[in-house]
Short mmCIF file of C-alpha atoms and ligand atoms in Angstrom, two decimals:
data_model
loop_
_atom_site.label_atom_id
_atom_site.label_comp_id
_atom_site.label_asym_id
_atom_site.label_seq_id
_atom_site.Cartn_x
_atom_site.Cartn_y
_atom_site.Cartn_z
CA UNK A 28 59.02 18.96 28.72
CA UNK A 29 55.80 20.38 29.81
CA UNK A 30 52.98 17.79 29.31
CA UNK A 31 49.75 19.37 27.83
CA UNK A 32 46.71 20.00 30.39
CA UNK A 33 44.16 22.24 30.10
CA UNK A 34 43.09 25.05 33.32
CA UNK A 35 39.46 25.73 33.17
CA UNK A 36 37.77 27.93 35.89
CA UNK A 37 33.76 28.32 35.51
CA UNK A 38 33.68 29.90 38.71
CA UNK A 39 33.36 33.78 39.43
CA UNK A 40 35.54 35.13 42.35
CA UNK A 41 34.42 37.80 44.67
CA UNK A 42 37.08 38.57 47.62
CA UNK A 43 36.87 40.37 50.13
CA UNK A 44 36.28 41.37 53.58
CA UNK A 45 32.92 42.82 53.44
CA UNK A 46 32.11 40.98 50.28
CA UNK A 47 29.09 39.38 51.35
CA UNK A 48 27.46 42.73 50.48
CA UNK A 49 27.20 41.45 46.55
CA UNK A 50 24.92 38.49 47.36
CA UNK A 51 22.20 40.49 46.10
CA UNK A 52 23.32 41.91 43.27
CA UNK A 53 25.12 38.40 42.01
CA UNK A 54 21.49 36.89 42.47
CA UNK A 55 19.98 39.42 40.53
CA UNK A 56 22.19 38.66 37.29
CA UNK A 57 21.72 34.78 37.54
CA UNK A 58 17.60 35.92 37.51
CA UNK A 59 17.09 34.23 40.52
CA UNK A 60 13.47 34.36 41.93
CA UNK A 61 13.41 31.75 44.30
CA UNK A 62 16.00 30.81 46.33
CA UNK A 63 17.15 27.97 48.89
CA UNK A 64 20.07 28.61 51.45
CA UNK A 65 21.95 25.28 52.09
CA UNK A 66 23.89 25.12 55.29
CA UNK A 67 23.63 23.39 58.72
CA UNK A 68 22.52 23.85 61.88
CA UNK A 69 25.90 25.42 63.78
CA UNK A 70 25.74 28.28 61.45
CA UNK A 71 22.34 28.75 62.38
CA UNK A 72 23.22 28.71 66.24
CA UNK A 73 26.00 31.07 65.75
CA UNK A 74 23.39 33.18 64.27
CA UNK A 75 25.05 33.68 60.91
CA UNK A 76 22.12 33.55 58.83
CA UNK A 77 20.33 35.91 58.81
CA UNK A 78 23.83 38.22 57.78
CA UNK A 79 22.59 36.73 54.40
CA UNK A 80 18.65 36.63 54.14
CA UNK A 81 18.40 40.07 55.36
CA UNK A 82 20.57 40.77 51.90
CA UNK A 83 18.37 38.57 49.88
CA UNK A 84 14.94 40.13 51.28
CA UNK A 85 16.25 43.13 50.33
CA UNK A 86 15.98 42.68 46.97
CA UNK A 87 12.66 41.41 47.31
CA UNK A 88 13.74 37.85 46.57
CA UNK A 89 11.76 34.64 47.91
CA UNK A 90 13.86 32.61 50.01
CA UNK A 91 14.01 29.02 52.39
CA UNK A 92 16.73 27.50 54.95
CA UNK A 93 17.54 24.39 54.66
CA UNK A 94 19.85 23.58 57.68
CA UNK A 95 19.65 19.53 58.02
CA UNK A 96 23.17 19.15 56.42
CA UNK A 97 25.57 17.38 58.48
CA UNK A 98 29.40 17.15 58.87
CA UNK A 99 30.64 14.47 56.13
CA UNK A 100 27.40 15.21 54.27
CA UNK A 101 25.47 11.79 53.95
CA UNK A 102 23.47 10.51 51.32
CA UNK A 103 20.78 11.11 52.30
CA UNK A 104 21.12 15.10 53.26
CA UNK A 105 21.46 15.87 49.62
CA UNK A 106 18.78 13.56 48.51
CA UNK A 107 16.51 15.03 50.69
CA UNK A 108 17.59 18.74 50.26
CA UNK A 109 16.96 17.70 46.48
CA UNK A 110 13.63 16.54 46.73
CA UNK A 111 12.56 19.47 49.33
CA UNK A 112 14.00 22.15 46.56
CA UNK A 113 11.65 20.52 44.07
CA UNK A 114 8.93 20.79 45.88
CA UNK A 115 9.59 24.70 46.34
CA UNK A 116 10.30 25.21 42.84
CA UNK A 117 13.69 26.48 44.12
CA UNK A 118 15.55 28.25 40.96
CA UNK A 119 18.97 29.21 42.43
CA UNK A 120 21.02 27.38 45.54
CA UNK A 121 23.14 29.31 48.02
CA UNK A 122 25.63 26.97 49.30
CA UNK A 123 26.54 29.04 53.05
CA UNK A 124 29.08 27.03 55.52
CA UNK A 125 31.83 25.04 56.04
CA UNK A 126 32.67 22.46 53.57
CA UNK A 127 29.66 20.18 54.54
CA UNK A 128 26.92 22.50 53.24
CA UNK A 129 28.89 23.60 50.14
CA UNK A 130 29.68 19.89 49.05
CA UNK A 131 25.97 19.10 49.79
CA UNK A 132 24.87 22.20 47.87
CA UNK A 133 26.67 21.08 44.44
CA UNK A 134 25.16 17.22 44.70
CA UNK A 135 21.96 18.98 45.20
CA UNK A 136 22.06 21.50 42.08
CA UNK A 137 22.48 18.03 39.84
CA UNK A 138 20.34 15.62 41.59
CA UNK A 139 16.74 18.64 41.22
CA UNK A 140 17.15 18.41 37.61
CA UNK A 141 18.85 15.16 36.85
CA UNK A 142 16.83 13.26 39.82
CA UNK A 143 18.38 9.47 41.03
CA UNK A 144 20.46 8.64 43.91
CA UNK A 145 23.59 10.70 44.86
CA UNK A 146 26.14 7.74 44.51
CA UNK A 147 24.87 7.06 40.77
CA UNK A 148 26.78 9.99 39.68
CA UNK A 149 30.43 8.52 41.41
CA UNK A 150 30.85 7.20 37.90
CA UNK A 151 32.69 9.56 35.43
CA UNK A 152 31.07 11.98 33.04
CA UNK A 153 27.51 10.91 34.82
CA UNK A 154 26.86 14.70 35.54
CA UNK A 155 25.11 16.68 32.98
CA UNK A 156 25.39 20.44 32.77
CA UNK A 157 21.72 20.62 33.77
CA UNK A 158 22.36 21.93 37.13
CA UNK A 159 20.80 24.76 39.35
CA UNK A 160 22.83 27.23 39.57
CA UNK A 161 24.67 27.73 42.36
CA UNK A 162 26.97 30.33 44.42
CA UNK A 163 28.82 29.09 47.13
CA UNK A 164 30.28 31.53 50.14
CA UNK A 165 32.38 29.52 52.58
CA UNK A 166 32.86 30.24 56.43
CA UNK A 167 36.11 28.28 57.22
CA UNK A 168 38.98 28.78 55.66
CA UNK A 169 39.86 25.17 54.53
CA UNK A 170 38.15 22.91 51.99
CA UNK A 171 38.47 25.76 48.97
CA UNK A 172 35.35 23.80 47.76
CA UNK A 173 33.67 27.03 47.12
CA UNK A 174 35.64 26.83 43.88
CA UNK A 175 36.52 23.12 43.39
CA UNK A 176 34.77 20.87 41.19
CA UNK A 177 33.77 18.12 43.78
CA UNK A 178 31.90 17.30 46.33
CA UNK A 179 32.72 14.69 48.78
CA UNK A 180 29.40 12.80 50.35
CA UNK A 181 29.18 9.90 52.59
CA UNK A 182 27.59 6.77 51.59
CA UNK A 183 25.92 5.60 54.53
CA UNK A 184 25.21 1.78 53.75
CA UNK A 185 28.56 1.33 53.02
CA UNK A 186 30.35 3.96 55.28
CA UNK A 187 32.21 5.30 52.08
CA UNK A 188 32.93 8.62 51.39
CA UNK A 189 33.19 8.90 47.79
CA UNK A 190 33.61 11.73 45.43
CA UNK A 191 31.54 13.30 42.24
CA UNK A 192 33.15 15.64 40.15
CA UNK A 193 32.41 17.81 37.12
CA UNK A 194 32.80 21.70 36.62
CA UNK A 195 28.66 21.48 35.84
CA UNK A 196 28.49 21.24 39.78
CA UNK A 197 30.94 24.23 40.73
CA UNK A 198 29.45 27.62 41.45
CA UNK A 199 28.68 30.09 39.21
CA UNK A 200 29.92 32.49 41.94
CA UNK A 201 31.91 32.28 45.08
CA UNK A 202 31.89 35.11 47.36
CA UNK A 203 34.87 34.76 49.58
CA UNK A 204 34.33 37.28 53.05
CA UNK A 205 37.26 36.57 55.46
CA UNK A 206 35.27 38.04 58.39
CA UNK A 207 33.04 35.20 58.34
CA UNK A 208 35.24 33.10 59.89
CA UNK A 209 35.84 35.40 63.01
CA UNK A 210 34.00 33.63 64.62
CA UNK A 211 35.12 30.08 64.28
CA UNK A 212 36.33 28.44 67.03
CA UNK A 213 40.18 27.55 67.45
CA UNK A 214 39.94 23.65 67.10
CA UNK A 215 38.11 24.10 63.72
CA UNK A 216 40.60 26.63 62.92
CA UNK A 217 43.32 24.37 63.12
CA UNK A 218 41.60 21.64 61.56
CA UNK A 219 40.46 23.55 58.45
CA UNK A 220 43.77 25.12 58.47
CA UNK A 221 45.66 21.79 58.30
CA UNK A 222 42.83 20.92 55.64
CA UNK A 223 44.25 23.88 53.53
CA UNK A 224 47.74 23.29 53.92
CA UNK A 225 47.49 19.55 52.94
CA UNK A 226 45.43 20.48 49.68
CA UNK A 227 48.31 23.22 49.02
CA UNK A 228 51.01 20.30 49.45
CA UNK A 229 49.33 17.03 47.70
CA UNK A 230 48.07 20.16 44.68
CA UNK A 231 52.08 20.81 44.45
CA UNK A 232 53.11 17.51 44.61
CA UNK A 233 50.52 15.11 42.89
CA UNK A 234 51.75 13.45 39.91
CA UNK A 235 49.60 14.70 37.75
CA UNK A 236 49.78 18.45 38.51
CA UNK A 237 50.86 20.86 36.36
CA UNK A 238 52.78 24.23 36.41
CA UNK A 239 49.35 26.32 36.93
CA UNK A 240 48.62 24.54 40.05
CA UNK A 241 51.96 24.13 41.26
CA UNK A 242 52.84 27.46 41.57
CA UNK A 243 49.20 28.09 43.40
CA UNK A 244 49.96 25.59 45.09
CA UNK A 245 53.17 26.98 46.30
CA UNK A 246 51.63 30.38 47.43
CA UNK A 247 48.64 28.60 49.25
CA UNK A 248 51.28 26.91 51.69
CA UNK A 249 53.37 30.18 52.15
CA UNK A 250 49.68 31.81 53.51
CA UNK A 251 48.63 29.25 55.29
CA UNK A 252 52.06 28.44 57.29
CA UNK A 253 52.75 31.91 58.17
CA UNK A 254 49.32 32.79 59.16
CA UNK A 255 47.82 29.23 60.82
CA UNK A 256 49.19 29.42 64.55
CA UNK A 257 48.13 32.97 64.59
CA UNK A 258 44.36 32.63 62.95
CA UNK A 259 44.20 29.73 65.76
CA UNK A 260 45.31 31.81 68.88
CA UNK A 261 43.88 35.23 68.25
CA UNK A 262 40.90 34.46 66.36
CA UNK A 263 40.00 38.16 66.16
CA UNK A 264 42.75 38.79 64.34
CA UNK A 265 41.43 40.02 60.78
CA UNK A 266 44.76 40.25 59.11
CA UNK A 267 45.48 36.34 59.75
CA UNK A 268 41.97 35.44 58.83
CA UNK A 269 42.32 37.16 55.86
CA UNK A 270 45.57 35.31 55.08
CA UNK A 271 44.67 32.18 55.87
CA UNK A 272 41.02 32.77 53.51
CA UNK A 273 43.04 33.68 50.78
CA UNK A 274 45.56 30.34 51.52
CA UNK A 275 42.38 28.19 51.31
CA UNK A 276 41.48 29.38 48.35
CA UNK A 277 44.78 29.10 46.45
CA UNK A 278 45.16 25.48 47.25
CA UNK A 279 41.45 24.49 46.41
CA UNK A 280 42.36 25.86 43.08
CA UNK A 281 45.61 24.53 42.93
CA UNK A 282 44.57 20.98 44.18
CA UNK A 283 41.28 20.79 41.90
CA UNK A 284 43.49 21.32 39.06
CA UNK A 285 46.10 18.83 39.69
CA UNK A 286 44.21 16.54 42.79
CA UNK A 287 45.24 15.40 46.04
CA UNK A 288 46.75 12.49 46.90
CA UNK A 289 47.56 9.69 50.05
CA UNK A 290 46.57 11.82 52.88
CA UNK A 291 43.17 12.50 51.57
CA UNK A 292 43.15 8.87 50.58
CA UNK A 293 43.61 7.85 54.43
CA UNK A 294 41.95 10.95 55.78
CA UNK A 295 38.22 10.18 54.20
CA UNK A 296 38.53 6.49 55.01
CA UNK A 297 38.84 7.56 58.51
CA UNK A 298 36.37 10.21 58.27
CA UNK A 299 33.95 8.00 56.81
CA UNK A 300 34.60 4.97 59.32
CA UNK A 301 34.68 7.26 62.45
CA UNK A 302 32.47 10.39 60.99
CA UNK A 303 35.71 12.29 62.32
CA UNK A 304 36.44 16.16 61.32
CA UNK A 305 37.98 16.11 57.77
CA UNK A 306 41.14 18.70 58.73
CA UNK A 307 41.76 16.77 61.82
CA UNK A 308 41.83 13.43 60.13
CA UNK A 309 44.46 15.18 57.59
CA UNK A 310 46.52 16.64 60.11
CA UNK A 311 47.04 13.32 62.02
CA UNK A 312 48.13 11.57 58.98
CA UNK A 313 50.03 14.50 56.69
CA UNK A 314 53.76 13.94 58.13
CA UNK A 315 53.59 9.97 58.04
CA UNK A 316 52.52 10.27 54.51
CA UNK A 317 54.91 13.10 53.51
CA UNK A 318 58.12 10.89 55.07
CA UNK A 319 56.82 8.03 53.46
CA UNK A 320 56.50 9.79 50.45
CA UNK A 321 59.86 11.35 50.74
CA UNK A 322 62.45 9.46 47.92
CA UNK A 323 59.60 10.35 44.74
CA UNK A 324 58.68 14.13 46.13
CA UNK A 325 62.41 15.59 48.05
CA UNK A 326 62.76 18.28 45.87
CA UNK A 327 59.42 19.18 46.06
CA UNK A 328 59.21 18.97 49.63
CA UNK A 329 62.63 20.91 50.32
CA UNK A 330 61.02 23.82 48.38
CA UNK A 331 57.75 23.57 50.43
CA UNK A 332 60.55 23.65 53.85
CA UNK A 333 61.87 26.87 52.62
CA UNK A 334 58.26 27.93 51.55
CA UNK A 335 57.15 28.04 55.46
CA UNK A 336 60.63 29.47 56.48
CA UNK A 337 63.01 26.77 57.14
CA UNK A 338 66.44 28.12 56.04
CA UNK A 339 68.27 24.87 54.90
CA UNK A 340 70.25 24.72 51.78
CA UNK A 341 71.02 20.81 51.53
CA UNK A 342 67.57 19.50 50.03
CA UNK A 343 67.55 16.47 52.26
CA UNK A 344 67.86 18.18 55.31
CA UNK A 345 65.57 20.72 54.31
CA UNK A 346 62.62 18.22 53.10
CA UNK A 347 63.05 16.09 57.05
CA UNK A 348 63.30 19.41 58.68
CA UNK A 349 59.46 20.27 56.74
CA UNK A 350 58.04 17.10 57.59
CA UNK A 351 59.29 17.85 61.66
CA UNK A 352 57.99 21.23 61.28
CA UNK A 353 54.09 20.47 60.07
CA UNK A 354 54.19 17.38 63.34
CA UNK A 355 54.86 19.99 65.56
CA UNK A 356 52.77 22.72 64.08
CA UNK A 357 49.55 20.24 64.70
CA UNK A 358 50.83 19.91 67.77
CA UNK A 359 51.10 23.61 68.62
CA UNK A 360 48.07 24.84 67.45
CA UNK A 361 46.18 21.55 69.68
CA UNK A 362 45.38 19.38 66.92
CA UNK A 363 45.19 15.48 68.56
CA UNK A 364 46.77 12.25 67.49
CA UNK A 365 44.72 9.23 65.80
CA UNK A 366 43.93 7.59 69.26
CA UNK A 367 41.72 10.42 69.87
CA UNK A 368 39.50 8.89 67.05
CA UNK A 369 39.00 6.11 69.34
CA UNK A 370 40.37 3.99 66.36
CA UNK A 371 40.70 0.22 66.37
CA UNK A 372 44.03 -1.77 65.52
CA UNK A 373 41.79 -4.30 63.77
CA UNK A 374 40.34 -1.63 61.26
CA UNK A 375 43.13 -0.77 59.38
CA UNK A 376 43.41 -3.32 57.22
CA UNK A 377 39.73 -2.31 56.19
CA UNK A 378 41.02 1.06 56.10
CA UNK A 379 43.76 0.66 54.32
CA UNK A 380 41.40 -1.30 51.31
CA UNK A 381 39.39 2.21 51.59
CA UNK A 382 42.36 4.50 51.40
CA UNK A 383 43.77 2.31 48.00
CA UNK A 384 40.23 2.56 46.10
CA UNK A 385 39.99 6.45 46.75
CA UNK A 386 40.11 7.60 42.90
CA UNK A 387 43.17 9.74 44.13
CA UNK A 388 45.45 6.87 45.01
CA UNK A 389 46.75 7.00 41.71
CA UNK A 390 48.27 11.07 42.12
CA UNK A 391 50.33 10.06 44.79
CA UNK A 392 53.97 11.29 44.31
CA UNK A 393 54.98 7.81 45.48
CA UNK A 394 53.39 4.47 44.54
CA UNK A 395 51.69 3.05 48.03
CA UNK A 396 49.65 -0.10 48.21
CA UNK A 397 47.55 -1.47 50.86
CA UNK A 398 50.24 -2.48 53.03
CA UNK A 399 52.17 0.61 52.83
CA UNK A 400 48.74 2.12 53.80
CA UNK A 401 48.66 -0.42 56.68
CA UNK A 402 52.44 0.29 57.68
CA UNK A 403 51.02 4.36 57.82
CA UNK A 404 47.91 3.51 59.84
CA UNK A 405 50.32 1.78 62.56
CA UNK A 406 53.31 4.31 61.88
CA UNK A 407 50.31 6.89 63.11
CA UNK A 408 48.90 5.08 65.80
CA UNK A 409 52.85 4.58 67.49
CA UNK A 410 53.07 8.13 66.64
CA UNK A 411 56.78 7.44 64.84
CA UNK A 412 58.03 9.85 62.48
CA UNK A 413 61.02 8.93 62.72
P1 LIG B 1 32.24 21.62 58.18
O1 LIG B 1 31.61 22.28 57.02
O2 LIG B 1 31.82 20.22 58.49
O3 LIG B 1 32.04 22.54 59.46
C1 LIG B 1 32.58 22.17 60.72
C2 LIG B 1 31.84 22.91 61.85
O4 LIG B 1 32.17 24.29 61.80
C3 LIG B 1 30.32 22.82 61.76
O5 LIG B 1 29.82 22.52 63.04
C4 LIG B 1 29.90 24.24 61.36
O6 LIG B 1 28.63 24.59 61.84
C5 LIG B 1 31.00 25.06 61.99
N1 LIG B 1 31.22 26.36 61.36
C6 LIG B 1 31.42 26.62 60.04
N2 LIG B 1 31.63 27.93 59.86
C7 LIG B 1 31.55 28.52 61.06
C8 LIG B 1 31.67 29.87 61.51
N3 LIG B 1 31.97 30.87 60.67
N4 LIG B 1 31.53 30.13 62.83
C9 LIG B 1 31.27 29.12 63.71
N5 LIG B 1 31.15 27.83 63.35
C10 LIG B 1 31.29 27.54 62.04
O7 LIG B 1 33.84 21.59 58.06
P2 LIG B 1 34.84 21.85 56.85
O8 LIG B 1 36.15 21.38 57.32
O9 LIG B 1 34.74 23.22 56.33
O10 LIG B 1 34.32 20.86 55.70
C11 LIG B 1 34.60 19.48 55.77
C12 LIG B 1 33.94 18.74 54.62
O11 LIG B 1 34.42 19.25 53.37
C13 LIG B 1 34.28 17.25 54.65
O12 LIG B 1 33.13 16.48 54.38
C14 LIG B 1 35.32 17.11 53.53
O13 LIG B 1 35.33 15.82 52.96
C15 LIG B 1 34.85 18.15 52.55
N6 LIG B 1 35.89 18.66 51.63
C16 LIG B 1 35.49 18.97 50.36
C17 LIG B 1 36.40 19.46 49.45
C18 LIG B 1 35.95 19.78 48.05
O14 LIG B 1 36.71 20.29 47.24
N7 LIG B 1 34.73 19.50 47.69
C19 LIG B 1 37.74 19.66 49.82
C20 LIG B 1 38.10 19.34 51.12
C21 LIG B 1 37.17 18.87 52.02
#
């Protein structure tokens, strides 16, 4: 039997490439009369900004750039993004980046109105629906948060990247342009890309999921895996981009419906221990997890084979040949191993203690304690899939 769930989406999808053009007209209908632009200071180099406060200005809206958001947003970015938008009487957010500024972006649109600390609103149902509103138009293709319900901050004191989530913080509209991402460069490519595929995989597989998300799920990886190698080596090419935009997007929804699992578990304890890239961190750590997680998820995971184009018909076979395929795909598109993080031995038994609070231990396919997690550190480190 089906079990009952319910599939709620607050958040208005524009796609497109081009799409960007809207901004204007999507500001207009929220009223907006004052707005802040939350991003970081690459996108600024690259000289990205201005593709969108030309549009705003042209509707003879007030806007201000805040750029001081950094990768693995801290604590304090959002608090003081918050505090700066109250100042300015700032009536609409425009989340414009990478994960980073769009996670920072939603904390932000709570913590204006509903003031306090960041980490006060880890705790469930803390969010109100008081928030600013907010539309969110991504520039990787990766974290789908410009339609997820979370955002994932680091807390600095205790180097713990935790999670708050509530559809009262997802956008009111996400524009999704693929050709912002021409220009990113291949390492963040693959990183992102990896980021994408492992949402589309722990969104199919998590226990709780549900049929919604699993087919989503399902589509994300076919995108992503056909298009990933491609987006990486030939940047300019708009037809992968596109793909691999659209792949993002399907597993964000898919995985914010259902939720992600171990790899994300291990990945942010890293990431917050080592302020290491978030895709990267998943990449090194998806096929340890997925052959660990093979007896509970084979099925699952032969389907996902077949999915990227593995033609196997015994289900065993097919499952090991997926989990083979995604090491060497990291490997092919230049993603490193964990001793690039310049990781200590001794930390992963602190790591593993991370990885089994994460409030998404509980989804994995598999049940995996701290040891398990300590046995997947080392399996990483030896670089043993065996
Ligand atoms: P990011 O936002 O940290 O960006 C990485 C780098 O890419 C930055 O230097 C940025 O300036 C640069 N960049 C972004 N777009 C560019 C462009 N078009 N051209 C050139 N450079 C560009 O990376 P990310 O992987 O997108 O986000 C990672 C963060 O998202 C992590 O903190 C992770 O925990 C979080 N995350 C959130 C969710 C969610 O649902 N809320 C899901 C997955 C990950």
């Amino acid at each position: 039997m089906i079990k009952n769930f319910d599939f709620m989406l607050p958040t208005k999808i524009r796609y497109g490439i081009g799409m960007i053009k809207v901004l204007g007209e999507e500001l207009k209908l929220l009223m907006a009369k004052k707005i802040m632009i939350i991003t970081d200071k690459g996108l600024v180099q690259a000289g990205m900004i201005a593709k969108i406060t030309d549009l705003i200005k042209a509707e003879g809206l007030s806007v201000i750039i805040y750029d001081e958001i950094e990768a693995n947003p801290k604590d304090y970015n959002v608090e003081l993004a918050a505090e700066t938008a109250r100042k300015e009487s700032i009536d609409t957010i425009v989340a414009f980046g990478g994960g980073s500024p769009i996670d920072a972006a939603k904390a932000v649109s709570a913590l204006i109105k509903q003031g306090g600390k960041v980490r006060d609103y880890q705790e469930k149902g803390k969010i109100k629906d008081d928030c600013i509103p907010l539309i969110t138009i991504p520039t990787t293709a990766g974290t789908g948060s410009e339609v997820t319900f979370s955002s994932v901050i680091t807390d600095t004191t205790e180097k713990f990247k935790f999670t708050i989530k509530s559809p009262a913080i997802a956008a009111k509209v996400a524009i999704i342009d693929p050709e912002l991402t021409l220009s990113v460069p291949p390492m963040i490519t693959a990183a992102t890309g990896i980021d994408a595929l492992t949402h589309g995989i722990e969104g199919y597989t998590a226990n709780c999921t549900e049929p919604i998300a699993e087919a989503i799920g399902l589509y994300a990886i076919e995108y992503i895996a056909k298009n990933i190698v491609e987006a990486v080596k030939n940047g300019q090419n708009m037809e992968a981009r596109d793909k691999m935009m659209m792949g993002s997007l399907l597993a964000g929804l898919s995985f914010s419906h259902a939720d992600v699992a171990s790899v994300h578990c291990m990945a942010e304890a890293l990431g917050s221990m080592y302020d290491a890239p978030h895709g990267m961190c998943n990449a090194i750590l998806l096929p340890f997890v997925m052959e660990y997680n093979l007896p509970s998820a084979e099925l699952k995971y032969a389907r996902i084979a077949r999915t990227m184009g593995i033609d196997e018909k015994d289900d065993h076979e097919a499952a090991v040949k997926g989990i083979e395929y995604i090491k060497r795909l990291s490997k092919e598109i230049g993603l490193p191993g964990i001793k690039s993080l310049k990781i200590n031995r001794e930390d992963f038994i602190l790591l593993a203690e991370m990885s089994v609070q994460n409030g998404s231990n509980a989804s994995n396919p598999r049940t995996i304690t701290q040891d398990d997690y300590i046995m997947l550190f080392n399996k990483a480190y030896d670089d043993l899939v065996s």
